Coordinates of C-alpha atoms and ligand atoms in Angstrom, one line a residue:
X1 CA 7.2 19.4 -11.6
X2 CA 8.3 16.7 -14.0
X3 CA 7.5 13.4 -13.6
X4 CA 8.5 9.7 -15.3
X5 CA 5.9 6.9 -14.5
X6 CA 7.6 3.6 -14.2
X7 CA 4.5 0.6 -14.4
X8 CA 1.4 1.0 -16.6
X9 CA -0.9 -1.6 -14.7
X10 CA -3.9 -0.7 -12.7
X11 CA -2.1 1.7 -10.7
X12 CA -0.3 3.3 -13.3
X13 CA -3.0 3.2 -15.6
X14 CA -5.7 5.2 -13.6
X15 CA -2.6 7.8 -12.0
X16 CA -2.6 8.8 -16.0
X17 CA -5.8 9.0 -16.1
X18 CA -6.6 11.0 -13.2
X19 CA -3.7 13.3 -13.9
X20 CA -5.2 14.2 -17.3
X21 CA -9.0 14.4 -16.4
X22 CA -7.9 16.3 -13.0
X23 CA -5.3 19.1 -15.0
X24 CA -7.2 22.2 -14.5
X25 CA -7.8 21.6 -10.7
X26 CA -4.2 20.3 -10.1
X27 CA -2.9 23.4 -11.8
X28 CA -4.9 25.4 -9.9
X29 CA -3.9 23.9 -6.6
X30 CA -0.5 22.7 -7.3
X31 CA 1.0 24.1 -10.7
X32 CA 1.6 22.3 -13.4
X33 CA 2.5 18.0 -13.2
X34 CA 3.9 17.6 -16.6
X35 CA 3.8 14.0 -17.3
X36 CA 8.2 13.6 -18.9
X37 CA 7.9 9.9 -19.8
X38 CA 6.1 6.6 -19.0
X39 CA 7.5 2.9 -19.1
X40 CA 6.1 -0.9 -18.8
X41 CA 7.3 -3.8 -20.8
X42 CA 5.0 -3.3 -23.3
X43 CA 2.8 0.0 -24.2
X44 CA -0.5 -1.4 -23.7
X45 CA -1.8 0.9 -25.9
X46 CA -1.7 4.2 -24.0
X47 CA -1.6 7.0 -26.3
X48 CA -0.2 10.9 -25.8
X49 CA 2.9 10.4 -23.6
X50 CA 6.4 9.7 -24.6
X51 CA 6.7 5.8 -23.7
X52 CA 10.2 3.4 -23.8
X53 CA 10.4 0.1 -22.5
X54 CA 13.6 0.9 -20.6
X55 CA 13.3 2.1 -17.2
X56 CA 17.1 3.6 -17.8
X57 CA 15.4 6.3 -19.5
X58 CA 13.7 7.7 -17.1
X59 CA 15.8 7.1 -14.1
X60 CA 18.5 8.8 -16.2
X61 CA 16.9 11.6 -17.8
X62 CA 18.0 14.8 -16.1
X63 CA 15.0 16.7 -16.9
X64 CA 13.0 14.1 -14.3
X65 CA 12.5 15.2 -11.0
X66 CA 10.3 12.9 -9.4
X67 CA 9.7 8.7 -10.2
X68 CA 6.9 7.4 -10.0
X69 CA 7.4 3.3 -9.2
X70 CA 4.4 1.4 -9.5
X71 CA 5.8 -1.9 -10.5
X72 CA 5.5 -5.4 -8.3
X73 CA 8.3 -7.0 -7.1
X74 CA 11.2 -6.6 -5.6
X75 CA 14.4 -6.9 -7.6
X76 CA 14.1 -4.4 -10.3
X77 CA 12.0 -2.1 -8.4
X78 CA 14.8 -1.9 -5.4
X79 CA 17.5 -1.0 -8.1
X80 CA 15.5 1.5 -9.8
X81 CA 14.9 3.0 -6.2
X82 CA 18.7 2.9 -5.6
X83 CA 19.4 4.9 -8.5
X84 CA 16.3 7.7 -8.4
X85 CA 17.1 8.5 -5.1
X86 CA 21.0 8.4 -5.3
X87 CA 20.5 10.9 -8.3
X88 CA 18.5 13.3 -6.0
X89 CA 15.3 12.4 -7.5
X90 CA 12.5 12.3 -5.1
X91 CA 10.3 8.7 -5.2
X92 CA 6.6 7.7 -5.2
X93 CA 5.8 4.1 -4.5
X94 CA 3.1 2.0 -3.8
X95 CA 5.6 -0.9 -3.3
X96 CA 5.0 -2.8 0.2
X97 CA 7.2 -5.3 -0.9
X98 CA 9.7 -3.6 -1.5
X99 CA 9.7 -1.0 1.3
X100 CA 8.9 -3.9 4.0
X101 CA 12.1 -5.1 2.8
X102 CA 14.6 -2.7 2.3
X103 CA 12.6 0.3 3.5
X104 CA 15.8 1.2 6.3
X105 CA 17.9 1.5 3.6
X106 CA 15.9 3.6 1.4
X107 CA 14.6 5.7 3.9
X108 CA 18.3 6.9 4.6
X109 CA 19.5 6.4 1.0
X110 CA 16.5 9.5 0.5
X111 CA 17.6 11.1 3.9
X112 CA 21.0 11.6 2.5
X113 CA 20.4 12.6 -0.5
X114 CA 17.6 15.3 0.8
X115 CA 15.1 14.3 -2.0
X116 CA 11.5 12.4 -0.6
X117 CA 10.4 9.2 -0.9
X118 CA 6.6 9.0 -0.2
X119 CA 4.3 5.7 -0.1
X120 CA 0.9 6.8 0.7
X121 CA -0.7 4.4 -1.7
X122 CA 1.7 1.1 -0.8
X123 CA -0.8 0.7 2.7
X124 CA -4.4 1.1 2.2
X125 CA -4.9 1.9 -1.2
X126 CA -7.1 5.2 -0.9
X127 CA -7.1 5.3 2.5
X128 CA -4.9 8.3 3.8
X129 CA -3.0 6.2 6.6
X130 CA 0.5 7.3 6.3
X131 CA 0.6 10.7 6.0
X132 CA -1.7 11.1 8.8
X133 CA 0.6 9.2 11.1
X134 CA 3.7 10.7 10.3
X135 CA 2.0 13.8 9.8
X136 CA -0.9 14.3 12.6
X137 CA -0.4 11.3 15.2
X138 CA 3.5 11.3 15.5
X139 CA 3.3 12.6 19.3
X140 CA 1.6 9.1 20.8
X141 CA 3.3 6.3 22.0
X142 CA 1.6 3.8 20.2
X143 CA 0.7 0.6 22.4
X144 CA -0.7 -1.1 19.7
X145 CA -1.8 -1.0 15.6
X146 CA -4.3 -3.7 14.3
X147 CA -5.9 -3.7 10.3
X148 CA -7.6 -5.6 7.9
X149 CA -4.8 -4.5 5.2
X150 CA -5.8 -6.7 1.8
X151 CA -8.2 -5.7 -0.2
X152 CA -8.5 -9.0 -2.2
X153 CA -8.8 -11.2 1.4
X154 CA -11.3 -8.9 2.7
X155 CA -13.3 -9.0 -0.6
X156 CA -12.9 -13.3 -0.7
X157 CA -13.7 -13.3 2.9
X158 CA -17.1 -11.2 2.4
X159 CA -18.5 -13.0 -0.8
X160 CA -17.2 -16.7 0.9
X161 CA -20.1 -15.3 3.7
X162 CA -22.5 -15.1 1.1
X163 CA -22.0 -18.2 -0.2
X164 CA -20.0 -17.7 -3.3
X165 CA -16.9 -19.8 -3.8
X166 CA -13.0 -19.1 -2.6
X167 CA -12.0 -19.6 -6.1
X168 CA -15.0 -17.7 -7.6
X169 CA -14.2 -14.7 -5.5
X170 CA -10.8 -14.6 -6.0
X171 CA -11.5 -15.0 -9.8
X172 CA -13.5 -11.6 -9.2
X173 CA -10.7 -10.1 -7.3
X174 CA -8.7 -10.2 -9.9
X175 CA -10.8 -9.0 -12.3
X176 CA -11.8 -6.2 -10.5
X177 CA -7.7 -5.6 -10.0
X178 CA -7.8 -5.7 -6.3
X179 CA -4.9 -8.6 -6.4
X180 CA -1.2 -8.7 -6.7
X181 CA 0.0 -10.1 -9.8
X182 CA 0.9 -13.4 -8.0
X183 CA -2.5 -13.5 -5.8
X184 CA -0.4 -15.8 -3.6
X185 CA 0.8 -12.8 -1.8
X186 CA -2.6 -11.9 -0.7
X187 CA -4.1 -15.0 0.2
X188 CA -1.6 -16.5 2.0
X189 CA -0.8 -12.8 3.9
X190 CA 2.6 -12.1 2.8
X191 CA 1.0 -8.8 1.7
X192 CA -1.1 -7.8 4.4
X193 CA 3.0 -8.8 6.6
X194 CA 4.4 -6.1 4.2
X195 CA 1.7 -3.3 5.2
X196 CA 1.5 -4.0 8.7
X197 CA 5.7 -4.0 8.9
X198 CA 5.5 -0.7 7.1
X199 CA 2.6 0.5 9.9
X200 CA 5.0 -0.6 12.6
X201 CA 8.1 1.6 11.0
X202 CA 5.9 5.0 11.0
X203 CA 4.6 4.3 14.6
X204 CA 8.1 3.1 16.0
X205 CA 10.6 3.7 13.6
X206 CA 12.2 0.2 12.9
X207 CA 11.1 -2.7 10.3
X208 CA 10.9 -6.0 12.1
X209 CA 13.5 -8.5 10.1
X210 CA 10.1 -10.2 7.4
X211 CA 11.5 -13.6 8.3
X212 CA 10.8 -13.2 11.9
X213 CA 7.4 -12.5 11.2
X214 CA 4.6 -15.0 11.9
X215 CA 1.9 -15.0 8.7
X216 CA -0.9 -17.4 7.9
X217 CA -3.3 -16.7 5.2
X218 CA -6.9 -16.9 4.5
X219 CA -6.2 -20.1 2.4
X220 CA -5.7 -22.4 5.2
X221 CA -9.6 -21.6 5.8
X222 CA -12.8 -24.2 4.5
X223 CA -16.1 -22.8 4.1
X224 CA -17.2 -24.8 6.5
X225 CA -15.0 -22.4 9.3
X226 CA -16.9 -19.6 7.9
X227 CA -20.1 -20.9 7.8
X228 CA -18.7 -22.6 11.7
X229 CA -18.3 -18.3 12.4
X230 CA -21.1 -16.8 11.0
X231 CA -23.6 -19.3 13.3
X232 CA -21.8 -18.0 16.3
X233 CA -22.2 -14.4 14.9
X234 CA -18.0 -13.9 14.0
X235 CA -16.4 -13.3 11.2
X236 CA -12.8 -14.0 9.8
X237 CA -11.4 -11.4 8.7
X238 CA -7.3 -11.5 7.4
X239 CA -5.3 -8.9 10.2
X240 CA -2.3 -7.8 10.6
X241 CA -1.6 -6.6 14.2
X242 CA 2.0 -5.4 15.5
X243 CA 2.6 -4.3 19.2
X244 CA 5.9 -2.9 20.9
X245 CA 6.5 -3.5 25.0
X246 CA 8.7 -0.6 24.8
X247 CA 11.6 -3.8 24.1
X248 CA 10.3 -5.9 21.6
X249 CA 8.6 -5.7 18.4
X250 CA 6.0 -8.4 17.6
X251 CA 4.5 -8.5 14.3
X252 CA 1.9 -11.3 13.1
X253 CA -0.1 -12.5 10.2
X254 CA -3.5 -14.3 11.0
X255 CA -7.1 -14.8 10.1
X256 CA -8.9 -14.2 13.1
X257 CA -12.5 -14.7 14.0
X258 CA -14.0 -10.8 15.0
X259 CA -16.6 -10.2 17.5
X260 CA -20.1 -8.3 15.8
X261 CA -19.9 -5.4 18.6
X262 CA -16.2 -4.5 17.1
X263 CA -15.5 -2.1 14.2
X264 CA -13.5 -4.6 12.1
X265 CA -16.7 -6.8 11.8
X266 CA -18.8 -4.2 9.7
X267 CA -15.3 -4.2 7.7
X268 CA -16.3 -6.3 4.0
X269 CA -15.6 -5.9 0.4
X270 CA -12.6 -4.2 -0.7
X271 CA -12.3 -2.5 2.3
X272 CA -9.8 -1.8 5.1
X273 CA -9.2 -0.5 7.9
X274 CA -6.4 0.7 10.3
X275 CA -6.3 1.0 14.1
X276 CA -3.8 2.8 16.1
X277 CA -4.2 3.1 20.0
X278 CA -2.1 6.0 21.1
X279 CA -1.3 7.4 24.7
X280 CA -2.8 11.1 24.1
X281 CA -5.5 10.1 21.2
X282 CA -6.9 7.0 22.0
X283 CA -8.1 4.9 19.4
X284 CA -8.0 6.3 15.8
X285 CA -9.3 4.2 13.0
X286 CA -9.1 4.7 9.2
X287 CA -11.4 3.5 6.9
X288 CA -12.2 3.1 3.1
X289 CA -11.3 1.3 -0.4
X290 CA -7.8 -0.5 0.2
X291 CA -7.2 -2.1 -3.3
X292 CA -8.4 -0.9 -6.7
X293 CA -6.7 1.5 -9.2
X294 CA -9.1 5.1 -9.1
X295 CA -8.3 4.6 -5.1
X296 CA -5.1 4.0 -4.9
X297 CA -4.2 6.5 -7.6
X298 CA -5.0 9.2 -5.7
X299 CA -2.7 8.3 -3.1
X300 CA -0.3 8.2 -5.5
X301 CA -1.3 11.8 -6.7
X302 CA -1.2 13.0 -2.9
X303 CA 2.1 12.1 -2.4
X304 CA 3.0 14.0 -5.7
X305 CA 1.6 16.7 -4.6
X306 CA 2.9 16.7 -1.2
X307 CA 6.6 16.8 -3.0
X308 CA 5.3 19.4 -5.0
X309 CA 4.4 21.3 -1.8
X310 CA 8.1 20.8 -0.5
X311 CA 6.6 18.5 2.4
Ligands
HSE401 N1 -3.4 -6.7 -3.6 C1 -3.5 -5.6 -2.7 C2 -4.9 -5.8 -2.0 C3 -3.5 -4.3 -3.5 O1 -5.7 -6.6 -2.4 O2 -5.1 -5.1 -0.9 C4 -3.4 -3.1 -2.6 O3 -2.2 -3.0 -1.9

């Protein structure tokens, strides 16, 4: 298998990483993953792969089976998925933004072109949430999915209960590279709108339209709402919930004060967590790290070497 990276931040950083300190045991299990090429505006000074600072040469270099996207944003990242998949590449991404967005059209574009394009790591970081949907839960009906789905919210939301300030916290986010580049997208719940849109396509096949989305962030809350929530025994916690009447799709954005006896309270830090209710399985819930590079690199690497697997 023959891969070009495309994005050298946190993501990128610890899937090259992993790859090289994981070789004999990925060999082992899955043959060999032979890093082609990576790319980022600049080489932040990763040695021992062949780098450019043109994406062109990857997407276009015949002997590259499989991109690996792990840029933020929208514009350039939706071309370069065009291309990859229209030249019968297969695609990893951990891009919510851009799948949220233009997901229907990719999701064909890949479909038509018989090549994959897999996004364990763009809901959950670490958490296996996808795969196990698509893979494991895909006979329910789904009545309902509900999730804390940000990392960096969940994290500001836990410390803000132990007293430590919103912009202190988020200062620590950052550093710890749980946010997006623009943190806006976190706090104000744009990103925890892309993963729960993307939750909503596995359990019912379509992507709501993201204008028609309602979304409120976590900074619209004081300290003193916190503190207000913690005295009654709540806690505000950033979900994303989406539900389908068998009609209509509804899909909303919201801090919302949870109850101590449910699972979502015990919830804090950098984790997340995913609920599904299902007609034959009930309630499933997944649990673990949701932001973070060593996490969400190895969802990365799973869908790698799913493709490599031929599934
Ligand atoms: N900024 C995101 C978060 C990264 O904090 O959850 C993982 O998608």
């Amino acid at each position: 298998m023959k891969i070009g990276v495309i994005g050298l931040g946190t993501v990128g950083k610890s899937v090259l990483n992993i790859l090289s300190n994981e070789k004999n045991r990925l060999n082992k299990e899955i043959g060999d993953i032979e890093v082609v090429k990576i790319c980022d505006l600049k080489d932040n000074g990763i040695t021992g792969y062949d780098f450019t600072d043109d994406y062109k040469e990857i997407i276009n270099d015949p002997k590259i089976d499989t991109v690996v996207e792990l840029i933020g944003g929208v514009k350039v990242a939706y071309e370069i998925s065009k291309i990859v998949l229209a030249s019968k590449k297969n695609l990893v991404t951990a891009n919510k933004h851009l799948l949220a967005v233009y997901g229907n059209e990719l999701f064909s574009l890949a479909e038509e072109n018989n090549v994959k394009l897999q996004y364990e790591a763009s809901i959950g970081g670490g958490i296996p949430v996808v795969g196990p949907i698509k893979e494991n839960l895909f006979l329910n009906d789904f009545k309902n999915i509900r999730g804390i789905l940000n990392g960096t919210c969940n994290y500001i939301l836990t410390k803000m209960e132990e007293g430590m300030s919103y912009s202190k916290a988020l200062e620590d986010a950052q550093n710890k590279g749980y946010a997006e580049a623009d943190p806006t997208f976190d706090v104000k719940g744009i990103d925890t709108a892309h993963k729960i849109n993307l939750l909503a396509h596995l359990a019912w096949g379509n992507l709501k339209e993201f204008s028609e989305i309602s979304i409120a962030g976590i900074d619209t809350l004081t300290k003193e709402d916190i503190e207000i929530a913690k005295s009654k025994g709540l806690r505000y916690k950033l979900l994303g919930e989406a539900n389908f009447d068998g009609k209509e799709l509804t899909v909303r954005v919201a801090p919302m004060a949870v109850k101590k006896d449910e699972l979502l309270y015990s919830v804090n830090g950098v984790y997340n967590a995913v609920e599904l209710e299902g007609n034959y399985t009930g309630k499933t819930v997944f649990y673990g790290e949701g932001a973070g590079g060593d996490a969400t690199a190895t969802a990365v690497i799973s869908d790698i070497y799913k493709i490599k697997l031929g599934g």
